[in-house]
């Protein structure tokens, strides 16, 4: 990298960038550490004697918290269990309405056992009719048809009971997550210190793998649906906090001035002016809470959530691809229906205050009609069971077809699949894994620090150095390198597939519509669904994990590339055409250089997706940090789970900060900021 200064127009002096000297020196230093392993073995492999017992300290602290901490009248364990008891009431009510029905005590029989009358849950037919009509009222017939078809699938394919169990958890977790996120967001908006304190916590919460949430929650709240719902609330809350802060800050100044002129108090300003003005943006946060809650259902099933998540997990354990695929599609359709409904409701304009009648039945006639329909159909269903339970004889399944398809592929293409697997393992995966495991830990920290210094200054250098050092001093370095190896290989393959598809979609509108529909579907499929066919075709191991990660992490690489290409100013493309450039030259000389920052942000998101999926692939035999988190969950070892989860989060933060710093610098160089 050579820059030319032109203080004298007749004489230009070449100035060599100091980074051209720093990087070769750093590489020579790292190579010297590697060669001198016999003299400074501590710099190559982190000594076990230096490992801090952080895992054990956290585990001991959690045990003290549960067993010994007391507030006088009650212990901390009693406090957490009381919270679980309070949360159990709305969850039990939602389950009774949607999936189980109510138990009405009738007395005691001759044996002394309690006798109950089990009422049916809400009618499946009436619930579909109400949701379809609601979709039509807030938008149009297309949304009504979509919602109707999504819920009809649940009934026809025998997923209704499990779906309602999942939905009962969602209808409780989402309001609590939204309320908690809204409260914290308002606090962050009002207090700059609170916002600064919450930002790193939110960053950490959004990068810590979902398994890591389950370990402390299981320890504090016990095993069961309430613990699963609590983990879901915690996992889904951060986007609502961020959106609330951003939405309140984005309220136009003239609206705030209007509220002050009207004499609003601080509370009135917030709830009568700012919140209503920020409603469309806040609904985006609500939508994110819904989607993340549904994304958590399979993971939460490991600690007692039940529902569709449990069905997918059970199918994975017995490798029943057909049953797992149908349950996974059910989660996807439920997510699509709730996503479209929440988006449509966010975009619907509220009626002017003058047009809102005072009477309750006039303000909400459709709501009252829906309640009457639900109650009436449920009562009638006591005499006509068809109304409250879809007939089992009319249910259909495609499970055997998918199972037979996978068996047919295994029988007819086993040798070809095994050849591809063996070639990639021997020539790509294993050599790269050995390389990362043999590179000195000090060398990697030195290179990360130098990269941070060049891209973001001394603050970024200190941040990435400390985060990488944490992984080493807690004894997680070898497993972290396995995680980096699997993530790096998967991201390379995802980028090699996704970037060309994104370029095609960005330059062709028709292709963009098709590709967008496909990747939207891929992003709503539960992560566990990707594991089942891969394991059945390639069995357990690193290769199966890599294939599943590539499939799961592919959409961001495609989406960001297509967006970056399509956002290149048409005037620059026209200038290239006028200059006589061919279509290929326009791509390589104009579009790709300008879209490169956006493409790199897509790679950043691909890394985030890959890391989140790697934790789940621990179920198929990987030996990385994900397996540490999973083992910690099975043993309820909070220290082990938290340290491994933080290590995964720190890998994500390091890559995120470095790539974002590079993209920001590149955008400035291109004059795009």
mmCIF file with all atom_site columns, C-alpha atoms in Angstrom, residues 528-658:
data_model
loop_
_atom_site.group_PDB
_atom_site.id
_atom_site.type_symbol
_atom_site.label_atom_id
_atom_site.label_alt_id
_atom_site.label_comp_id
_atom_site.label_asym_id
_atom_site.label_entity_id
_atom_site.label_seq_id
_atom_site.pdbx_PDB_ins_code
_atom_site.Cartn_x
_atom_site.Cartn_y
_atom_site.Cartn_z
_atom_site.occupancy
_atom_site.B_iso_or_equiv
_atom_site.pdbx_formal_charge
_atom_site.auth_seq_id
_atom_site.auth_comp_id
_atom_site.auth_asym_id
_atom_site.auth_atom_id
_atom_site.pdbx_PDB_model_num
ATOM 1   C CA . UNK A 1 528 ? -33.108 -28.454 13.913  1.00 0.00 ? 528 UNK A CA 1
ATOM 2   C CA . UNK A 1 529 ? -34.912 -29.240 10.660  1.00 0.00 ? 529 UNK A CA 1
ATOM 3   C CA . UNK A 1 530 ? -31.619 -28.860 8.774   1.00 0.00 ? 530 UNK A CA 1
ATOM 4   C CA . UNK A 1 531 ? -29.957 -31.517 10.914  1.00 0.00 ? 531 UNK A CA 1
ATOM 5   C CA . UNK A 1 532 ? -32.288 -34.454 10.234  1.00 0.00 ? 532 UNK A CA 1
ATOM 6   C CA . UNK A 1 533 ? -31.748 -35.062 6.491   1.00 0.00 ? 533 UNK A CA 1
ATOM 7   C CA . UNK A 1 534 ? -28.043 -34.232 6.784   1.00 0.00 ? 534 UNK A CA 1
ATOM 8   C CA . UNK A 1 535 ? -27.500 -36.770 9.564   1.00 0.00 ? 535 UNK A CA 1
ATOM 9   C CA . UNK A 1 536 ? -29.482 -39.436 7.703   1.00 0.00 ? 536 UNK A CA 1
ATOM 10  C CA . UNK A 1 537 ? -27.400 -38.901 4.564   1.00 0.00 ? 537 UNK A CA 1
ATOM 11  C CA . UNK A 1 538 ? -23.935 -38.330 6.062   1.00 0.00 ? 538 UNK A CA 1
ATOM 12  C CA . UNK A 1 539 ? -24.226 -39.625 9.665   1.00 0.00 ? 539 UNK A CA 1
ATOM 13  C CA . UNK A 1 540 ? -22.785 -37.725 12.629  1.00 0.00 ? 540 UNK A CA 1
ATOM 14  C CA . UNK A 1 541 ? -19.525 -35.780 12.575  1.00 0.00 ? 541 UNK A CA 1
ATOM 15  C CA . UNK A 1 542 ? -17.921 -32.537 11.462  1.00 0.00 ? 542 UNK A CA 1
ATOM 16  C CA . UNK A 1 543 ? -18.972 -32.915 7.835   1.00 0.00 ? 543 UNK A CA 1
ATOM 17  C CA . UNK A 1 544 ? -22.673 -33.238 8.723   1.00 0.00 ? 544 UNK A CA 1
ATOM 18  C CA . UNK A 1 545 ? -22.358 -30.231 11.030  1.00 0.00 ? 545 UNK A CA 1
ATOM 19  C CA . UNK A 1 546 ? -20.732 -28.203 8.242   1.00 0.00 ? 546 UNK A CA 1
ATOM 20  C CA . UNK A 1 547 ? -23.486 -29.008 5.725   1.00 0.00 ? 547 UNK A CA 1
ATOM 21  C CA . UNK A 1 548 ? -26.215 -28.060 8.229   1.00 0.00 ? 548 UNK A CA 1
ATOM 22  C CA . UNK A 1 549 ? -24.423 -24.802 9.103   1.00 0.00 ? 549 UNK A CA 1
ATOM 23  C CA . UNK A 1 550 ? -23.941 -23.873 5.433   1.00 0.00 ? 550 UNK A CA 1
ATOM 24  C CA . UNK A 1 551 ? -27.655 -24.378 4.697   1.00 0.00 ? 551 UNK A CA 1
ATOM 25  C CA . UNK A 1 552 ? -28.703 -22.399 7.765   1.00 0.00 ? 552 UNK A CA 1
ATOM 26  C CA . UNK A 1 553 ? -26.202 -19.543 7.266   1.00 0.00 ? 553 UNK A CA 1
ATOM 27  C CA . UNK A 1 554 ? -26.732 -19.137 3.508   1.00 0.00 ? 554 UNK A CA 1
ATOM 28  C CA . UNK A 1 555 ? -29.605 -16.546 3.458   1.00 0.00 ? 555 UNK A CA 1
ATOM 29  C CA . UNK A 1 556 ? -27.652 -13.519 4.829   1.00 0.00 ? 556 UNK A CA 1
ATOM 30  C CA . UNK A 1 557 ? -24.877 -13.962 2.245   1.00 0.00 ? 557 UNK A CA 1
ATOM 31  C CA . UNK A 1 558 ? -27.480 -13.961 -0.549  1.00 0.00 ? 558 UNK A CA 1
ATOM 32  C CA . UNK A 1 559 ? -29.650 -11.167 0.857   1.00 0.00 ? 559 UNK A CA 1
ATOM 33  C CA . UNK A 1 560 ? -26.886 -8.650  1.607   1.00 0.00 ? 560 UNK A CA 1
ATOM 34  C CA . UNK A 1 561 ? -25.112 -9.282  -1.693  1.00 0.00 ? 561 UNK A CA 1
ATOM 35  C CA . UNK A 1 562 ? -28.338 -8.758  -3.667  1.00 0.00 ? 562 UNK A CA 1
ATOM 36  C CA . UNK A 1 563 ? -29.072 -5.605  -1.674  1.00 0.00 ? 563 UNK A CA 1
ATOM 37  C CA . UNK A 1 564 ? -25.556 -4.235  -2.178  1.00 0.00 ? 564 UNK A CA 1
ATOM 38  C CA . UNK A 1 565 ? -25.619 -4.845  -5.938  1.00 0.00 ? 565 UNK A CA 1
ATOM 39  C CA . UNK A 1 566 ? -29.108 -3.350  -6.363  1.00 0.00 ? 566 UNK A CA 1
ATOM 40  C CA . UNK A 1 567 ? -28.163 -0.238  -4.352  1.00 0.00 ? 567 UNK A CA 1
ATOM 41  C CA . UNK A 1 568 ? -25.310 0.775   -6.678  1.00 0.00 ? 568 UNK A CA 1
ATOM 42  C CA . UNK A 1 569 ? -26.382 4.158   -8.187  1.00 0.00 ? 569 UNK A CA 1
ATOM 43  C CA . UNK A 1 570 ? -27.776 3.643   -11.719 1.00 0.00 ? 570 UNK A CA 1
ATOM 44  C CA . UNK A 1 571 ? -25.842 6.732   -12.858 1.00 0.00 ? 571 UNK A CA 1
ATOM 45  C CA . UNK A 1 572 ? -22.554 4.940   -12.210 1.00 0.00 ? 572 UNK A CA 1
ATOM 46  C CA . UNK A 1 573 ? -23.725 1.890   -14.136 1.00 0.00 ? 573 UNK A CA 1
ATOM 47  C CA . UNK A 1 574 ? -24.811 4.144   -17.007 1.00 0.00 ? 574 UNK A CA 1
ATOM 48  C CA . UNK A 1 575 ? -21.419 5.858   -16.932 1.00 0.00 ? 575 UNK A CA 1
ATOM 49  C CA . UNK A 1 576 ? -19.732 2.468   -17.261 1.00 0.00 ? 576 UNK A CA 1
ATOM 50  C CA . UNK A 1 577 ? -21.944 1.519   -20.208 1.00 0.00 ? 577 UNK A CA 1
ATOM 51  C CA . UNK A 1 578 ? -21.206 4.886   -21.856 1.00 0.00 ? 578 UNK A CA 1
ATOM 52  C CA . UNK A 1 579 ? -17.483 4.228   -21.396 1.00 0.00 ? 579 UNK A CA 1
ATOM 53  C CA . UNK A 1 580 ? -17.857 1.022   -23.398 1.00 0.00 ? 580 UNK A CA 1
ATOM 54  C CA . UNK A 1 581 ? -17.656 -1.467  -20.516 1.00 0.00 ? 581 UNK A CA 1
ATOM 55  C CA . UNK A 1 582 ? -19.062 -4.927  -21.057 1.00 0.00 ? 582 UNK A CA 1
ATOM 56  C CA . UNK A 1 583 ? -21.589 -6.409  -18.629 1.00 0.00 ? 583 UNK A CA 1
ATOM 57  C CA . UNK A 1 584 ? -18.823 -8.382  -16.937 1.00 0.00 ? 584 UNK A CA 1
ATOM 58  C CA . UNK A 1 585 ? -16.587 -5.307  -16.637 1.00 0.00 ? 585 UNK A CA 1
ATOM 59  C CA . UNK A 1 586 ? -19.438 -3.314  -15.063 1.00 0.00 ? 586 UNK A CA 1
ATOM 60  C CA . UNK A 1 587 ? -19.852 -6.061  -12.481 1.00 0.00 ? 587 UNK A CA 1
ATOM 61  C CA . UNK A 1 588 ? -16.148 -6.328  -11.596 1.00 0.00 ? 588 UNK A CA 1
ATOM 62  C CA . UNK A 1 589 ? -15.153 -2.680  -11.991 1.00 0.00 ? 589 UNK A CA 1
ATOM 63  C CA . UNK A 1 590 ? -18.264 -0.851  -10.734 1.00 0.00 ? 590 UNK A CA 1
ATOM 64  C CA . UNK A 1 591 ? -20.884 -2.915  -8.920  1.00 0.00 ? 591 UNK A CA 1
ATOM 65  C CA . UNK A 1 592 ? -18.769 -5.294  -6.832  1.00 0.00 ? 592 UNK A CA 1
ATOM 66  C CA . UNK A 1 593 ? -16.327 -2.641  -5.503  1.00 0.00 ? 593 UNK A CA 1
ATOM 67  C CA . UNK A 1 594 ? -19.220 -0.407  -4.437  1.00 0.00 ? 594 UNK A CA 1
ATOM 68  C CA . UNK A 1 595 ? -21.238 -3.306  -3.002  1.00 0.00 ? 595 UNK A CA 1
ATOM 69  C CA . UNK A 1 596 ? -18.258 -4.793  -1.130  1.00 0.00 ? 596 UNK A CA 1
ATOM 70  C CA . UNK A 1 597 ? -19.014 -3.122  2.256   1.00 0.00 ? 597 UNK A CA 1
ATOM 71  C CA . UNK A 1 598 ? -22.584 -4.427  2.125   1.00 0.00 ? 598 UNK A CA 1
ATOM 72  C CA . UNK A 1 599 ? -21.362 -7.883  1.082   1.00 0.00 ? 599 UNK A CA 1
ATOM 73  C CA . UNK A 1 600 ? -18.970 -7.963  4.044   1.00 0.00 ? 600 UNK A CA 1
ATOM 74  C CA . UNK A 1 601 ? -21.805 -7.064  6.397   1.00 0.00 ? 601 UNK A CA 1
ATOM 75  C CA . UNK A 1 602 ? -23.622 -10.050 4.929   1.00 0.00 ? 602 UNK A CA 1
ATOM 76  C CA . UNK A 1 603 ? -20.578 -12.220 5.667   1.00 0.00 ? 603 UNK A CA 1
ATOM 77  C CA . UNK A 1 604 ? -20.681 -10.862 9.211   1.00 0.00 ? 604 UNK A CA 1
ATOM 78  C CA . UNK A 1 605 ? -24.300 -11.978 9.584   1.00 0.00 ? 605 UNK A CA 1
ATOM 79  C CA . UNK A 1 606 ? -23.396 -15.322 8.017   1.00 0.00 ? 606 UNK A CA 1
ATOM 80  C CA . UNK A 1 607 ? -20.794 -15.766 10.765  1.00 0.00 ? 607 UNK A CA 1
ATOM 81  C CA . UNK A 1 608 ? -23.414 -14.956 13.424  1.00 0.00 ? 608 UNK A CA 1
ATOM 82  C CA . UNK A 1 609 ? -25.826 -17.504 11.938  1.00 0.00 ? 609 UNK A CA 1
ATOM 83  C CA . UNK A 1 610 ? -23.057 -20.102 11.678  1.00 0.00 ? 610 UNK A CA 1
ATOM 84  C CA . UNK A 1 611 ? -22.050 -19.690 15.319  1.00 0.00 ? 611 UNK A CA 1
ATOM 85  C CA . UNK A 1 612 ? -25.641 -19.986 16.525  1.00 0.00 ? 612 UNK A CA 1
ATOM 86  C CA . UNK A 1 613 ? -26.122 -23.152 14.460  1.00 0.00 ? 613 UNK A CA 1
ATOM 87  C CA . UNK A 1 614 ? -22.821 -24.675 15.598  1.00 0.00 ? 614 UNK A CA 1
ATOM 88  C CA . UNK A 1 615 ? -24.087 -24.870 19.155  1.00 0.00 ? 615 UNK A CA 1
ATOM 89  C CA . UNK A 1 616 ? -27.039 -26.939 17.920  1.00 0.00 ? 616 UNK A CA 1
ATOM 90  C CA . UNK A 1 617 ? -24.808 -29.211 15.821  1.00 0.00 ? 617 UNK A CA 1
ATOM 91  C CA . UNK A 1 618 ? -23.299 -30.441 19.093  1.00 0.00 ? 618 UNK A CA 1
ATOM 92  C CA . UNK A 1 619 ? -26.158 -32.956 18.902  1.00 0.00 ? 619 UNK A CA 1
ATOM 93  C CA . UNK A 1 620 ? -24.494 -34.587 15.870  1.00 0.00 ? 620 UNK A CA 1
ATOM 94  C CA . UNK A 1 621 ? -21.085 -35.209 17.363  1.00 0.00 ? 621 UNK A CA 1
ATOM 95  C CA . UNK A 1 622 ? -18.957 -32.059 17.069  1.00 0.00 ? 622 UNK A CA 1
ATOM 96  C CA . UNK A 1 623 ? -16.242 -31.435 19.665  1.00 0.00 ? 623 UNK A CA 1
ATOM 97  C CA . UNK A 1 624 ? -16.371 -27.664 19.977  1.00 0.00 ? 624 UNK A CA 1
ATOM 98  C CA . UNK A 1 625 ? -17.727 -25.032 22.361  1.00 0.00 ? 625 UNK A CA 1
ATOM 99  C CA . UNK A 1 626 ? -21.263 -25.987 21.376  1.00 0.00 ? 626 UNK A CA 1
ATOM 100 C CA . UNK A 1 627 ? -20.726 -29.424 22.856  1.00 0.00 ? 627 UNK A CA 1
ATOM 101 C CA . UNK A 1 628 ? -19.465 -27.795 26.066  1.00 0.00 ? 628 UNK A CA 1
ATOM 102 C CA . UNK A 1 629 ? -22.713 -25.839 26.347  1.00 0.00 ? 629 UNK A CA 1
ATOM 103 C CA . UNK A 1 630 ? -24.802 -28.928 25.606  1.00 0.00 ? 630 UNK A CA 1
ATOM 104 C CA . UNK A 1 631 ? -22.936 -31.070 28.177  1.00 0.00 ? 631 UNK A CA 1
ATOM 105 C CA . UNK A 1 632 ? -23.362 -28.281 30.724  1.00 0.00 ? 632 UNK A CA 1
ATOM 106 C CA . UNK A 1 633 ? -27.110 -28.314 30.048  1.00 0.00 ? 633 UNK A CA 1
ATOM 107 C CA . UNK A 1 634 ? -27.394 -32.078 30.494  1.00 0.00 ? 634 UNK A CA 1
ATOM 108 C CA . UNK A 1 635 ? -25.417 -31.909 33.761  1.00 0.00 ? 635 UNK A CA 1
ATOM 109 C CA . UNK A 1 636 ? -26.944 -28.607 34.973  1.00 0.00 ? 636 UNK A CA 1
ATOM 110 C CA . UNK A 1 637 ? -23.372 -27.263 35.298  1.00 0.00 ? 637 UNK A CA 1
ATOM 111 C CA . UNK A 1 638 ? -23.947 -23.512 35.194  1.00 0.00 ? 638 UNK A CA 1
ATOM 112 C CA . UNK A 1 639 ? -20.292 -22.493 35.319  1.00 0.00 ? 639 UNK A CA 1
ATOM 113 C CA . UNK A 1 640 ? -19.321 -24.719 32.427  1.00 0.00 ? 640 UNK A CA 1
ATOM 114 C CA . UNK A 1 641 ? -22.274 -23.535 30.325  1.00 0.00 ? 641 UNK A CA 1
ATOM 115 C CA . UNK A 1 642 ? -21.801 -19.836 31.023  1.00 0.00 ? 642 UNK A CA 1
ATOM 116 C CA . UNK A 1 643 ? -18.049 -19.839 30.301  1.00 0.00 ? 643 UNK A CA 1
ATOM 117 C CA . UNK A 1 644 ? -18.486 -21.813 27.068  1.00 0.00 ? 644 UNK A CA 1
ATOM 118 C CA . UNK A 1 645 ? -21.422 -19.598 26.047  1.00 0.00 ? 645 UNK A CA 1
ATOM 119 C CA . UNK A 1 646 ? -19.394 -16.451 26.718  1.00 0.00 ? 646 UNK A CA 1
ATOM 120 C CA . UNK A 1 647 ? -16.527 -17.853 24.644  1.00 0.00 ? 647 UNK A CA 1
ATOM 121 C CA . UNK A 1 648 ? -18.869 -18.345 21.674  1.00 0.00 ? 648 UNK A CA 1
ATOM 122 C CA . UNK A 1 649 ? -20.249 -14.843 22.201  1.00 0.00 ? 649 UNK A CA 1
ATOM 123 C CA . UNK A 1 650 ? -16.747 -13.342 22.315  1.00 0.00 ? 650 UNK A CA 1
ATOM 124 C CA . UNK A 1 651 ? -15.800 -15.047 19.030  1.00 0.00 ? 651 UNK A CA 1
ATOM 125 C CA . UNK A 1 652 ? -18.924 -13.502 17.517  1.00 0.00 ? 652 UNK A CA 1
ATOM 126 C CA . UNK A 1 653 ? -18.162 -10.050 18.960  1.00 0.00 ? 653 UNK A CA 1
ATOM 127 C CA . UNK A 1 654 ? -14.552 -10.133 17.714  1.00 0.00 ? 654 UNK A CA 1
ATOM 128 C CA . UNK A 1 655 ? -15.604 -10.933 14.144  1.00 0.00 ? 655 UNK A CA 1
ATOM 129 C CA . UNK A 1 656 ? -18.488 -8.469  14.302  1.00 0.00 ? 656 UNK A CA 1
ATOM 130 C CA . UNK A 1 657 ? -16.352 -5.545  15.487  1.00 0.00 ? 657 UNK A CA 1
ATOM 131 C CA . UNK A 1 658 ? -13.514 -6.201  13.037  1.00 0.00 ? 658 UNK A CA 1
#
